[in-house]
Short mmCIF file of C-alpha atoms in Angstrom, two decimals:
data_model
loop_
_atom_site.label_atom_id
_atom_site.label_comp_id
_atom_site.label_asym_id
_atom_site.label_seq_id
_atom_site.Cartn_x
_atom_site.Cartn_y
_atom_site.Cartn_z
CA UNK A 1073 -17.83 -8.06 2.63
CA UNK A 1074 -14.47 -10.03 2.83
CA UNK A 1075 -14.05 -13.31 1.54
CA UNK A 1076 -11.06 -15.64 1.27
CA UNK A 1077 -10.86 -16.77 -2.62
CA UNK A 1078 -8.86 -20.01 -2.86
CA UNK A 1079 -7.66 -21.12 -5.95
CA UNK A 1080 -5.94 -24.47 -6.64
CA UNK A 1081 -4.57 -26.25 -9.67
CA UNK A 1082 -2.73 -28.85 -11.10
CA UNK A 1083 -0.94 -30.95 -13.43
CA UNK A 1084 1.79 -30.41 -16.07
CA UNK A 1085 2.90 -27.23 -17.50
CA UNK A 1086 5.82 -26.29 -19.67
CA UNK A 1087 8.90 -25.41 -17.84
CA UNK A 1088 9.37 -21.90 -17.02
CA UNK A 1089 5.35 -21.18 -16.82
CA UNK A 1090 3.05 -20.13 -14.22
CA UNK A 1091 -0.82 -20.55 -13.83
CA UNK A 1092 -2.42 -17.69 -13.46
CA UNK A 1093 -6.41 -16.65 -13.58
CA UNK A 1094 -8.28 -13.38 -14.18
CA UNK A 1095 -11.45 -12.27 -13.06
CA UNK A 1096 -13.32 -9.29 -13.73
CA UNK A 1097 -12.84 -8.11 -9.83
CA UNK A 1098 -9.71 -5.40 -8.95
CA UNK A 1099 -7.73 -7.96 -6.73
CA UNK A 1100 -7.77 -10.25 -9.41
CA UNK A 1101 -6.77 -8.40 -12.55
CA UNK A 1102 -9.86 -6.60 -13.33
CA UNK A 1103 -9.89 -8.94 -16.62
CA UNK A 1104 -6.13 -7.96 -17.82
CA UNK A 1105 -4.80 -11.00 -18.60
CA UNK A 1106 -1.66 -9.05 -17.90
CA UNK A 1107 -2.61 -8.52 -14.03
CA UNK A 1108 -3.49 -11.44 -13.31
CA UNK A 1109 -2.44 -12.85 -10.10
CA UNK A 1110 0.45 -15.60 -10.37
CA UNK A 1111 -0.74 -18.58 -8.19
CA UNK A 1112 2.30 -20.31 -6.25
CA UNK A 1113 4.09 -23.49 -6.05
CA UNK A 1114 3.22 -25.47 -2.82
CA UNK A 1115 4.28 -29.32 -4.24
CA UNK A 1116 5.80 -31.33 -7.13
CA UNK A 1117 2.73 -29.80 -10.20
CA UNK A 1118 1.01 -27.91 -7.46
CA UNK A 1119 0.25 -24.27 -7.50
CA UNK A 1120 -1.93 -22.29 -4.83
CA UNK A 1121 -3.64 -18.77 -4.21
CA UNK A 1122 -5.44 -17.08 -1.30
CA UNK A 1123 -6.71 -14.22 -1.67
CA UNK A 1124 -8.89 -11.30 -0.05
CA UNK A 1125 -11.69 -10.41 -2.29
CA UNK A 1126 -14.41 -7.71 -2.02
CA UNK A 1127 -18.06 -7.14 -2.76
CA UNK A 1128 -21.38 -9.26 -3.50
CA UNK A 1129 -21.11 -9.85 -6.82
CA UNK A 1130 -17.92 -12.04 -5.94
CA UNK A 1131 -20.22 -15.28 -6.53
CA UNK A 1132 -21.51 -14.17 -9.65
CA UNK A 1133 -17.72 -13.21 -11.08
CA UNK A 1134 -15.99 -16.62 -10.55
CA UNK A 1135 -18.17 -17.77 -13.72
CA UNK A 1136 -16.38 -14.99 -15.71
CA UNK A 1137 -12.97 -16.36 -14.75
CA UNK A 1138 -10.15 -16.81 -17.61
CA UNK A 1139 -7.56 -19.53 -16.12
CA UNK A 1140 -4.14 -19.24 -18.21
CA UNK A 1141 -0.51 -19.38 -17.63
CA UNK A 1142 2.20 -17.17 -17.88
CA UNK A 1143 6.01 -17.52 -18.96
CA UNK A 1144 8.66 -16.09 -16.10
CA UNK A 1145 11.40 -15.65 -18.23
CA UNK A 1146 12.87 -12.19 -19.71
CA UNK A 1147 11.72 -9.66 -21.61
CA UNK A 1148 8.36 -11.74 -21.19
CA UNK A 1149 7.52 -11.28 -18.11
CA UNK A 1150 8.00 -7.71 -17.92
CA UNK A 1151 6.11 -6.75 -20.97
CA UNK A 1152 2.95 -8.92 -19.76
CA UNK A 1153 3.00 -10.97 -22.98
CA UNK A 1154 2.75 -14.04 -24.09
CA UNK A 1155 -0.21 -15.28 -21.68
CA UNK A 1156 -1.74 -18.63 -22.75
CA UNK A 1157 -4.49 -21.07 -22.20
CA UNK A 1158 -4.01 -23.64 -19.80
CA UNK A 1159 -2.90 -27.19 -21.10
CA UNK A 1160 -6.76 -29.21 -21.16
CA UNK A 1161 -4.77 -31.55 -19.02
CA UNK A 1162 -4.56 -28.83 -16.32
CA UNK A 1163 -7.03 -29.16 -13.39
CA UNK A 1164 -8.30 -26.11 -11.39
CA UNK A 1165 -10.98 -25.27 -8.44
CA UNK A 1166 -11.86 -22.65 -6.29
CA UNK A 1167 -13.69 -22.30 -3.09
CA UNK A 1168 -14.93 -19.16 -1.84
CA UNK A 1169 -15.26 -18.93 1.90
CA UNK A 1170 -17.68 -17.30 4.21
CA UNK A 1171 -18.12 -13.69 4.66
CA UNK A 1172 -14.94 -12.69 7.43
CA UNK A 1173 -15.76 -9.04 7.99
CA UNK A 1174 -19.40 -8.02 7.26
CA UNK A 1175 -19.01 -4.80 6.76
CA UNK A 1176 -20.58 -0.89 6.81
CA UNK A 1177 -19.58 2.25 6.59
CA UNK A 1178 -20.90 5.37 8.64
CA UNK A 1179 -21.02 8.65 6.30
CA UNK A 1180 -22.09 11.79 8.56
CA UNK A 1181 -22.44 14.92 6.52
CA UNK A 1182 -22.15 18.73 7.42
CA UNK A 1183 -24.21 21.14 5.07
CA UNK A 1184 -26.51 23.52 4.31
CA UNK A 1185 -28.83 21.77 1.85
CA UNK A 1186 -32.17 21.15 2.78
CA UNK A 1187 -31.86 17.41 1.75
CA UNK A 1188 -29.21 15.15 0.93
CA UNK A 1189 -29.01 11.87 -1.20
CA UNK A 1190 -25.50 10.30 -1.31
CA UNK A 1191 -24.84 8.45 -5.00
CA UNK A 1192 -22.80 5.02 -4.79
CA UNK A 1193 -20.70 4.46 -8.18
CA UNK A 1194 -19.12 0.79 -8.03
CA UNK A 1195 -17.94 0.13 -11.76
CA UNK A 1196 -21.39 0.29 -13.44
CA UNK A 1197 -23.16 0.12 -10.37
CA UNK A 1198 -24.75 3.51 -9.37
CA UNK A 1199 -26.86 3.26 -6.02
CA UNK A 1200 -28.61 6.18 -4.07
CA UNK A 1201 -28.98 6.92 -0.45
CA UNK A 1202 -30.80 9.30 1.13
CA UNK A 1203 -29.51 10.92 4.41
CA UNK A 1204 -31.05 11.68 7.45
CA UNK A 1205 -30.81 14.58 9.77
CA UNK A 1206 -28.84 13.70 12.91
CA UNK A 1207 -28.14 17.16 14.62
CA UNK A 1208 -26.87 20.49 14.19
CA UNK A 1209 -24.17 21.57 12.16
CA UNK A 1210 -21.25 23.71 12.70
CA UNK A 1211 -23.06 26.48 12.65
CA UNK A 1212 -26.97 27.58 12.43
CA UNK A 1213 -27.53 26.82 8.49
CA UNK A 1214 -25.82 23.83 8.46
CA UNK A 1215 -27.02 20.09 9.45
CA UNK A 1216 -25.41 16.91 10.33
CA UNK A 1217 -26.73 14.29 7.75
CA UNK A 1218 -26.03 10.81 8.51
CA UNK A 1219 -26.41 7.71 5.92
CA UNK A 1220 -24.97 4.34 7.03
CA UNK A 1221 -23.56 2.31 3.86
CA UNK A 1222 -24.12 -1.56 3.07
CA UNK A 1223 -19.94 -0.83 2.05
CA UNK A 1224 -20.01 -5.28 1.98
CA UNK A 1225 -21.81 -5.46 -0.77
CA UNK A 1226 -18.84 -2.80 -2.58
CA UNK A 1227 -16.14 -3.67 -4.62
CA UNK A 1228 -12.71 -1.96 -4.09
CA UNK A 1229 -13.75 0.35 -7.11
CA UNK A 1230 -16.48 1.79 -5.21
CA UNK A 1231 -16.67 5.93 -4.65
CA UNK A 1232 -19.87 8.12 -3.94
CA UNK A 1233 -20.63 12.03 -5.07
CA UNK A 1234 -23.37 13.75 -2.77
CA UNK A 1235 -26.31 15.36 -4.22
CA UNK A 1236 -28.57 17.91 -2.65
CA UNK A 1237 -32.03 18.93 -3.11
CA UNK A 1238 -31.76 20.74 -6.75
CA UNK A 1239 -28.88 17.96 -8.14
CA UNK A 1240 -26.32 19.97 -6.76
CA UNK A 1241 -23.08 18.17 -6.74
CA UNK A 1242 -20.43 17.44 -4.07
CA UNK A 1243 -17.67 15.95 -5.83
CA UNK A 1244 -13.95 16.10 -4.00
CA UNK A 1245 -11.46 18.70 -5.05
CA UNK A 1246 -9.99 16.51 -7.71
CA UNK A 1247 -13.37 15.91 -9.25
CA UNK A 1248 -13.17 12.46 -8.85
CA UNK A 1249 -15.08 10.21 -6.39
CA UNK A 1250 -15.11 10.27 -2.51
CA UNK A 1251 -13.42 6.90 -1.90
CA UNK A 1252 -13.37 6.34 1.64
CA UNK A 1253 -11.39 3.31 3.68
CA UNK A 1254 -12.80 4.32 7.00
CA UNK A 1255 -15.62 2.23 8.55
CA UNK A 1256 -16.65 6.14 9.63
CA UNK A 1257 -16.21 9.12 8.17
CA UNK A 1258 -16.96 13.01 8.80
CA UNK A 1259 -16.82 14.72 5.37
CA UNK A 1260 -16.72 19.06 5.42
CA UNK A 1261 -15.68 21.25 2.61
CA UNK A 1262 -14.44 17.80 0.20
CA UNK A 1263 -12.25 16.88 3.29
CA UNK A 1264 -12.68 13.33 5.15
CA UNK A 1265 -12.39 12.79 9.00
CA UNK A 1266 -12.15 9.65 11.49
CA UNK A 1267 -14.00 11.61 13.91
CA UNK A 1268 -16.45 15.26 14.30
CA UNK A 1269 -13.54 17.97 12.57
CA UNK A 1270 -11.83 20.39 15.30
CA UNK A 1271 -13.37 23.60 15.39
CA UNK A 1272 -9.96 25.23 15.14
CA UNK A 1273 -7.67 23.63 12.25
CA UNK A 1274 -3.77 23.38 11.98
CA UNK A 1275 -2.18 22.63 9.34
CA UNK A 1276 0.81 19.84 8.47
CA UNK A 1277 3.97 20.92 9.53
CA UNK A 1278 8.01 19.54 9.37
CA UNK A 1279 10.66 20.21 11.52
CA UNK A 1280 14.24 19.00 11.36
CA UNK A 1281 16.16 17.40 14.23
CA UNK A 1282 19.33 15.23 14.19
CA UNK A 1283 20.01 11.72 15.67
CA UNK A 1284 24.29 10.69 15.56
CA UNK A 1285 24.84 6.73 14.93
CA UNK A 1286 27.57 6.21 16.88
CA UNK A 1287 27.99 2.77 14.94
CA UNK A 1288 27.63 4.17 11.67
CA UNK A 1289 29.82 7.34 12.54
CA UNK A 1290 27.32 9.79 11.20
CA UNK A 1291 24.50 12.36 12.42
CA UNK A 1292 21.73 11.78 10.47
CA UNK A 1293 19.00 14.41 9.47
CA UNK A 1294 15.94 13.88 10.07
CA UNK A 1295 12.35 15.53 8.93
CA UNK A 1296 9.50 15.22 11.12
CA UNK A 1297 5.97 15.66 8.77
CA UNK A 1298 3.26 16.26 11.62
CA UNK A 1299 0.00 15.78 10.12
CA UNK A 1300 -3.10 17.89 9.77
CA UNK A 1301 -4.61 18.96 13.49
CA UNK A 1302 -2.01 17.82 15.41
CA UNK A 1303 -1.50 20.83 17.03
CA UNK A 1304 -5.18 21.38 17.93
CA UNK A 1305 -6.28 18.15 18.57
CA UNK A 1306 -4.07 16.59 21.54
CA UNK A 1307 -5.22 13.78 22.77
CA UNK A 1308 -4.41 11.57 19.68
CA UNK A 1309 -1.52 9.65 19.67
CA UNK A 1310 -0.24 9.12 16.05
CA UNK A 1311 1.44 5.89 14.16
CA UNK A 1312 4.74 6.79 12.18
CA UNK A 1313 6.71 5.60 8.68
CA UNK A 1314 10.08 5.94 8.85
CA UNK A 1315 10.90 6.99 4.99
CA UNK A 1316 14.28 5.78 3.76
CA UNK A 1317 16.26 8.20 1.81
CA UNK A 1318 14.60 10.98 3.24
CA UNK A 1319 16.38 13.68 0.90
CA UNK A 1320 14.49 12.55 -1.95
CA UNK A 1321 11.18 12.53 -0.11
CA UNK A 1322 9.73 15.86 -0.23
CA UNK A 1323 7.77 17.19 -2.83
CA UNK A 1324 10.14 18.97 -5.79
CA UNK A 1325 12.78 18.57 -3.78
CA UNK A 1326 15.72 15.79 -4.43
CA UNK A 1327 15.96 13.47 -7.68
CA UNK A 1328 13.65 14.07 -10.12
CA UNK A 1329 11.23 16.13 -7.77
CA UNK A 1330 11.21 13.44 -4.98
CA UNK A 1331 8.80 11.23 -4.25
CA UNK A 1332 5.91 13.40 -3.30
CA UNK A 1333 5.29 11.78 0.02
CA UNK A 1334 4.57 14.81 1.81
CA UNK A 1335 1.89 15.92 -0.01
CA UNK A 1336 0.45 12.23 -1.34
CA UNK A 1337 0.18 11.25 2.47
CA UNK A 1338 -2.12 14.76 3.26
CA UNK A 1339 -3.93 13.76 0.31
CA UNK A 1340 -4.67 10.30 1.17
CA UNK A 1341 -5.74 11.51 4.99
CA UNK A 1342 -7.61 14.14 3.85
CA UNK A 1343 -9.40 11.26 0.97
CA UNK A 1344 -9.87 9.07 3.96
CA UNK A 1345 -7.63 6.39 2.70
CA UNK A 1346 -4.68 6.86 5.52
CA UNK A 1347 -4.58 7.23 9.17
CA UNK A 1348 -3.65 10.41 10.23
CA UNK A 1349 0.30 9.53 10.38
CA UNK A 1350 3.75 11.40 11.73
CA UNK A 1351 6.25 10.83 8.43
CA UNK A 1352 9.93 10.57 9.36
CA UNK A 1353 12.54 11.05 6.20
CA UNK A 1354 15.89 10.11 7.21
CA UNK A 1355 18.25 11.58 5.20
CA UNK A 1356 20.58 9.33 3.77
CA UNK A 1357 23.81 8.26 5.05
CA UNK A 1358 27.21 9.38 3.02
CA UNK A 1359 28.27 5.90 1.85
CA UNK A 1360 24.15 4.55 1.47
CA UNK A 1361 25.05 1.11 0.78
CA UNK A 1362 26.81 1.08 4.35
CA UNK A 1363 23.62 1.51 5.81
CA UNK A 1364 21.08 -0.29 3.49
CA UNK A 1365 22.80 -2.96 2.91
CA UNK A 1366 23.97 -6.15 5.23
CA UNK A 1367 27.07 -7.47 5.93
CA UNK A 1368 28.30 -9.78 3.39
CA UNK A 1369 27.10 -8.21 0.35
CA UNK A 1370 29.28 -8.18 -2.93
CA UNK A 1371 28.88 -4.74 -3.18
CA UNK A 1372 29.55 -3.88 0.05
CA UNK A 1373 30.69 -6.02 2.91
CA UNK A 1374 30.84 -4.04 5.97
CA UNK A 1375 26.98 -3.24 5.13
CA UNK A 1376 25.98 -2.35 8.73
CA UNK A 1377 22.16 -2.75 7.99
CA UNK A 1378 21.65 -4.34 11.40
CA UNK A 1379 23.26 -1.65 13.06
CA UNK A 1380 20.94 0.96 11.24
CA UNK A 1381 17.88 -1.03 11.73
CA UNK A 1382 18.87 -0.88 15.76
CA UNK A 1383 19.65 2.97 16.02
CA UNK A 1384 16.55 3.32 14.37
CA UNK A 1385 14.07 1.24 16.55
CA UNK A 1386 16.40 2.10 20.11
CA UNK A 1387 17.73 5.59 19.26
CA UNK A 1388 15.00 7.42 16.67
CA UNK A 1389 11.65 5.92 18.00
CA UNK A 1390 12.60 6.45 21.49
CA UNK A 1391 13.60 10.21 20.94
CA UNK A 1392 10.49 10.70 18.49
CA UNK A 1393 8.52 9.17 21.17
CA UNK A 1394 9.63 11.94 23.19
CA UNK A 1395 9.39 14.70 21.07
CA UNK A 1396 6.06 14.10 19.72
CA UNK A 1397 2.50 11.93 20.28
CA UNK A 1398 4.02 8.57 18.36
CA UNK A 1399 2.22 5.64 19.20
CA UNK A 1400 3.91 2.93 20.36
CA UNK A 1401 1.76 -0.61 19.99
CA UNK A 1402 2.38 -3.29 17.83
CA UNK A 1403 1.47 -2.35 14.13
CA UNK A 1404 1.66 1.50 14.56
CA UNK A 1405 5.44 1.60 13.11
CA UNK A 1406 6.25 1.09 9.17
CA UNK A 1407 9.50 1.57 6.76
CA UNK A 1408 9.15 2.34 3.39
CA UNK A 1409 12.10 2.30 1.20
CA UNK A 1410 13.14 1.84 -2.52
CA UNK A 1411 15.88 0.08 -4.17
CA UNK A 1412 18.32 -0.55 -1.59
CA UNK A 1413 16.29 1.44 0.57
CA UNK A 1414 13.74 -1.31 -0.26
CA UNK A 1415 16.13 -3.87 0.72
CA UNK A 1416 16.88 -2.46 3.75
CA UNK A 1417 12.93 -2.16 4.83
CA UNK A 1418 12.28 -5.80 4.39
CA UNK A 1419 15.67 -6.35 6.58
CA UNK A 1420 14.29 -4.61 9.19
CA UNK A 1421 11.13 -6.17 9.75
CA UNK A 1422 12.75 -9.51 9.77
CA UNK A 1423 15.63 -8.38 11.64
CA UNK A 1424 13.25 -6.42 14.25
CA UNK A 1425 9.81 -7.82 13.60
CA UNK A 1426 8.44 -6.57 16.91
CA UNK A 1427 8.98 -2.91 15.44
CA UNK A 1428 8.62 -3.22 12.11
CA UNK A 1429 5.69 -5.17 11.27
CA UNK A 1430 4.48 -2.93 8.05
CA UNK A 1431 7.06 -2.74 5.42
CA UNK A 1432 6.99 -0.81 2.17
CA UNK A 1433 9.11 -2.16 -0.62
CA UNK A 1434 9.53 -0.29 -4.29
CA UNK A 1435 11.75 -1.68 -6.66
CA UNK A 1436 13.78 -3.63 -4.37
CA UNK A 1437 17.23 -4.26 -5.78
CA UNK A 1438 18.55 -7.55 -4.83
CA UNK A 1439 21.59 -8.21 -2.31
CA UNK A 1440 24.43 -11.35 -3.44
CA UNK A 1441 24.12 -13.01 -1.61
CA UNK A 1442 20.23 -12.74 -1.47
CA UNK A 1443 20.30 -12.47 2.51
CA UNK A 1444 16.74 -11.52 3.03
CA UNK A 1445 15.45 -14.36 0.57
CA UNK A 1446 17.74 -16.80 2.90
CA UNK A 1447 16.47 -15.60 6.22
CA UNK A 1448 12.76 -16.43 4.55
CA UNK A 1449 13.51 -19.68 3.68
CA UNK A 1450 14.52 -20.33 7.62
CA UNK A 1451 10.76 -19.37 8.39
CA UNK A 1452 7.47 -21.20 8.16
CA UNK A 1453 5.51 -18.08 8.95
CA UNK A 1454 6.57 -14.18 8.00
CA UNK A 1455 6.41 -12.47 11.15
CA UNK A 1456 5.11 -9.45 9.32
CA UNK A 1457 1.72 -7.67 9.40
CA UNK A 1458 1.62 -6.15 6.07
CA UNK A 1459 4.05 -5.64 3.22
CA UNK A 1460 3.93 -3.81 0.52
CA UNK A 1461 6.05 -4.95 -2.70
CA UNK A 1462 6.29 -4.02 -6.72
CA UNK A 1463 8.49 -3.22 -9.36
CA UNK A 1464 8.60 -1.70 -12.59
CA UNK A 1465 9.65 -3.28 -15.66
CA UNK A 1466 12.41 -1.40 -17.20
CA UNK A 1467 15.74 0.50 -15.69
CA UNK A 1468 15.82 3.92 -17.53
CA UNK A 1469 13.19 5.84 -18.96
CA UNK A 1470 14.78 5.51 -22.73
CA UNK A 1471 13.94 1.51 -22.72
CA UNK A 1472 11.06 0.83 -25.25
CA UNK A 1473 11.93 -2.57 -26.15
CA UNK A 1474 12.16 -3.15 -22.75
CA UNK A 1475 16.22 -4.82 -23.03
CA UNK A 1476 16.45 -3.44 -18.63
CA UNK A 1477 14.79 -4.73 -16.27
CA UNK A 1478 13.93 -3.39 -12.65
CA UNK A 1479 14.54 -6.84 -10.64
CA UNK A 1480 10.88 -7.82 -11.75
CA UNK A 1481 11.55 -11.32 -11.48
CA UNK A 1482 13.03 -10.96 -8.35
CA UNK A 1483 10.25 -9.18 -6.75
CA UNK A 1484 8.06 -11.92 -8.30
CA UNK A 1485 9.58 -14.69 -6.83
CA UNK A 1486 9.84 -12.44 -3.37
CA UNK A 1487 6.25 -12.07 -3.85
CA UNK A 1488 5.87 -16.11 -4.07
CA UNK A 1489 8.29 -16.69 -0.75
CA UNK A 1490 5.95 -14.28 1.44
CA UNK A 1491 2.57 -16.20 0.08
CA UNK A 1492 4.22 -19.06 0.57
CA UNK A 1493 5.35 -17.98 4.33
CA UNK A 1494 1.24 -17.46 5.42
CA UNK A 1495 0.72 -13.79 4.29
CA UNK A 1496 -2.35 -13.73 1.78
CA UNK A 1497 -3.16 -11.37 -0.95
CA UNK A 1498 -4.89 -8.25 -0.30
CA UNK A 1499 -4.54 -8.92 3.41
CA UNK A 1500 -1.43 -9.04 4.34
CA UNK A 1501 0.45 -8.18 1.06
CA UNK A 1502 -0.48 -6.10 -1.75
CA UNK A 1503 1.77 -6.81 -5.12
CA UNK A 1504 1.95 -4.32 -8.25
CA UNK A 1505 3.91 -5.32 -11.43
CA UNK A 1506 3.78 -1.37 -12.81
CA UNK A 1507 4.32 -2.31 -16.77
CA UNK A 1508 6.71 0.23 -18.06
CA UNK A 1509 7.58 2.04 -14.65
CA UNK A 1510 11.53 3.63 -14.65
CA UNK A 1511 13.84 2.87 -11.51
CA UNK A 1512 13.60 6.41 -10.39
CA UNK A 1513 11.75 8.87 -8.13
CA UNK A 1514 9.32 9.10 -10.61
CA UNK A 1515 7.53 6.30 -10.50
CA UNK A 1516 7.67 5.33 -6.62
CA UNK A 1517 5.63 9.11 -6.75
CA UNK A 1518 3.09 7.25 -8.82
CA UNK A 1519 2.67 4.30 -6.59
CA UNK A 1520 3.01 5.80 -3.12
CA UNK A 1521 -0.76 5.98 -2.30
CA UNK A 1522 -0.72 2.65 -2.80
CA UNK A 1523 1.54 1.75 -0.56
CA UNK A 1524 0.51 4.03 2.35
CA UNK A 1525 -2.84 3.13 2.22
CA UNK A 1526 -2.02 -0.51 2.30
CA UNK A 1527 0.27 0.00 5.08
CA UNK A 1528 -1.72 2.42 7.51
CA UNK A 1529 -5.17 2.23 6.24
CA UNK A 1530 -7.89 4.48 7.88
CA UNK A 1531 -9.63 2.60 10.60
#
């Protein structure tokens, strides 16, 4: 189930400090006092949270909560120390709301085994279900087994194994957990579907096209990632992320081996965690700031980041559209972006909200003026479906003491503008402080799945 945690304190605390409270539940920290969610500043001593939170022992948790504060200041913040108490003179409450979104989720089953029991792990929860029968297989020795999950009760940590009649084990290829997002699923040979799997498979696929900006003077490059069964199964239309600097994208290809996003987005729809999705990697243009970037930044004042944000939503989407089975509806379209890349996302779903409405931010940088920050603070609601935002903690690799900083403290404070602006934690925006995370390819590798599976989550 998903209920809306509100948290609420006040009083007096030292300048340059921040409540903050930890719970022994994922969205809120998991216990680390490190991770634990900043609340924000709504009035004069006032700080406020909202936040989605999973599972039925949600009730039982809030008696295991740790309220402290937090300095933001540097190199504090971004090693996650010097957490405190809060001042006795500090007040704090919480109301948990009602259930929003009872919810189940429909495991059906193809195998040969004569019976089936499907094992729930949720942290040191272990449940077992047995499955039913439902119909024929794929072929004569197999059956369709069918088990419907109480997934409310479920925290965010939950995954299941199957078992059959002899403890025989169905683990996924990565001998892990299945850890579905789907309200339904179809699972066959450790692979996850939304729907019964096509008799005839295709695998993902790319292929290159160009697209010339007549405002920015340059033919991009573009790589079109068509996902699994596209070619076999035709009458699915498909949502899209538009992936800036789509050089570095690729698995081992570009700075230090690219991002991975290929092959983490297969993953994740073949884990169940991501809608089947077209990926679009736009290479990057010859003078990247130019097209990142707005006009009026220090570093670059003819930034035409308006004028790539409109070839992209009234020259690329319309010619993908074309090309390919791209859906069109409102929340169906993300950018994803890092750096400058990042600041160019968030520009385009203010700048074209209607388009954009799930953007993907990793390490943004941080314009001067701060543009995007000012065109928040002219808003009393983010027009924005779901964003995605973190940073590391450090520039280079070679930082132990951690003297560099990744514009931590700028993402934070981004972070506090979008709460502030209606979205709510774990429903609208998902936030990831990733303690000793590089500026580099690297480490937006490591926390792509996030991202994507906050973005475009399986149905």
């Amino acid at each position: 189930m998903t209920r809306i945690l509100t948290i609420a304190c006040y009083g007096d605390l030292p300048t340059g400090w921040v409540p903050c409270i930890s719970w022994p539940l994922p969205e809120l920290g998991d216990g680390k006092a490190e991770d634990a969610p900043m609340l924000v500043p709504i009035g004069p001593q006032q700080w406020e949270l909202r936040v989605a939170v999973r599972g039925a022992a949600a009730d039982s948790c809030l008696t295991a909560c740790v309220p402290g504060m937090r300095p933001l200041q540097f190199p504090d913040f971004n090693l996650g120390r010097g957490y405190q108490p809060l001042p006795p003179s500090v007040r704090w409450i919480y109301t948990l709301g009602p259930v929003l979104h009872p919810a189940a989720t429909d495991v059906y089953y193809y195998s040969g085994w004569q019976s089936v029991r499907l094992r729930v792990i949720d942290g040191q929860d272990v449940r077992d279900f047995p499955l039913a029968g439902v119909g024929p297989g794929r072929t004569r020795e197999e059956t369709l087994w069918h088990v419907c999950l109480p997934t409310e009760d479920f925290t965010r940590r939950w995954g299941f194994l199957l078992l059959g009649p002899h403890d025989e084990v169905d683990r996924p290829p990565d001998g892990t957990l299945y850890r579905p997002l789907a309200s339904c699923v179809y699972l066959a040979d450790g692979e996850l579907f939304p729907s019964p799997p096509p008799p005839i498979r295709s695998a993902p696929r790319v292929e290159t096209m160009t697209v010339h900006a007549a405002a920015l003077e340059h033919t991009f490059v573009m790589h079109v990632v068509l996902p699994r069964d596209y070619d076999v199964v035709a009458d699915r239309v498909f949502p899209v992320v538009i992936l800036n600097d789509g050089q570095n994208q690729f698995t081992d290809r570009g700075m230090w081996g690219g991002w991975h996003t290929d092959s983490t987005a297969a993953w994740l729809m073949r884990a169940g965690r991501m809608q089947d999705t077209v990926l679009v990697a736009i290479e990057m243009h010859p003078n990247r700031n130019r097209a990142y970037l707005p006009r009026g930044d220090a570093r670059t004042p003819e930034g035409q980041a308006a004028d790539y944000t409109d070839f992209l939503a009234d020259q690329v989407l319309p010619q993908l559209r074309s090309c390919y089975r791209v859906a069109s509806e409102p929340g169906t379209t993300a950018i994803v972006g890092s750096s400058n890349g990042a600041i160019h996302a968030l520009f385009a779903g203010l700048h074209r909200p209607q388009t954009f409405s799930l953007v993907g931010c990793l390490s943004y940088a941080r314009l001067q003026p701060e543009q995007n920050f000012m065109a928040l603070e002219h808003l009393t609601e983010v027009p924005l479906q779901r964003v995605y935002l973190d940073s590391g903690t450090r520039r280079g690799e070679h930082d132990p003491d951690g003297s560099s900083d990744d514009h931590a403290l700028v993402t934070a404070r981004l972070r506090e503008m979008l709460l502030q602006r209606g979205l709510m934690l774990e429903q609208g925006l998902r936030y990831h402080l990733a303690y000793g995370d590089a500026h580099n390819e690297g480490a937006w590798r490591r926390r792509m799945p996030s991202c994507l599976e906050f973005l475009l989550p399986s149905a």
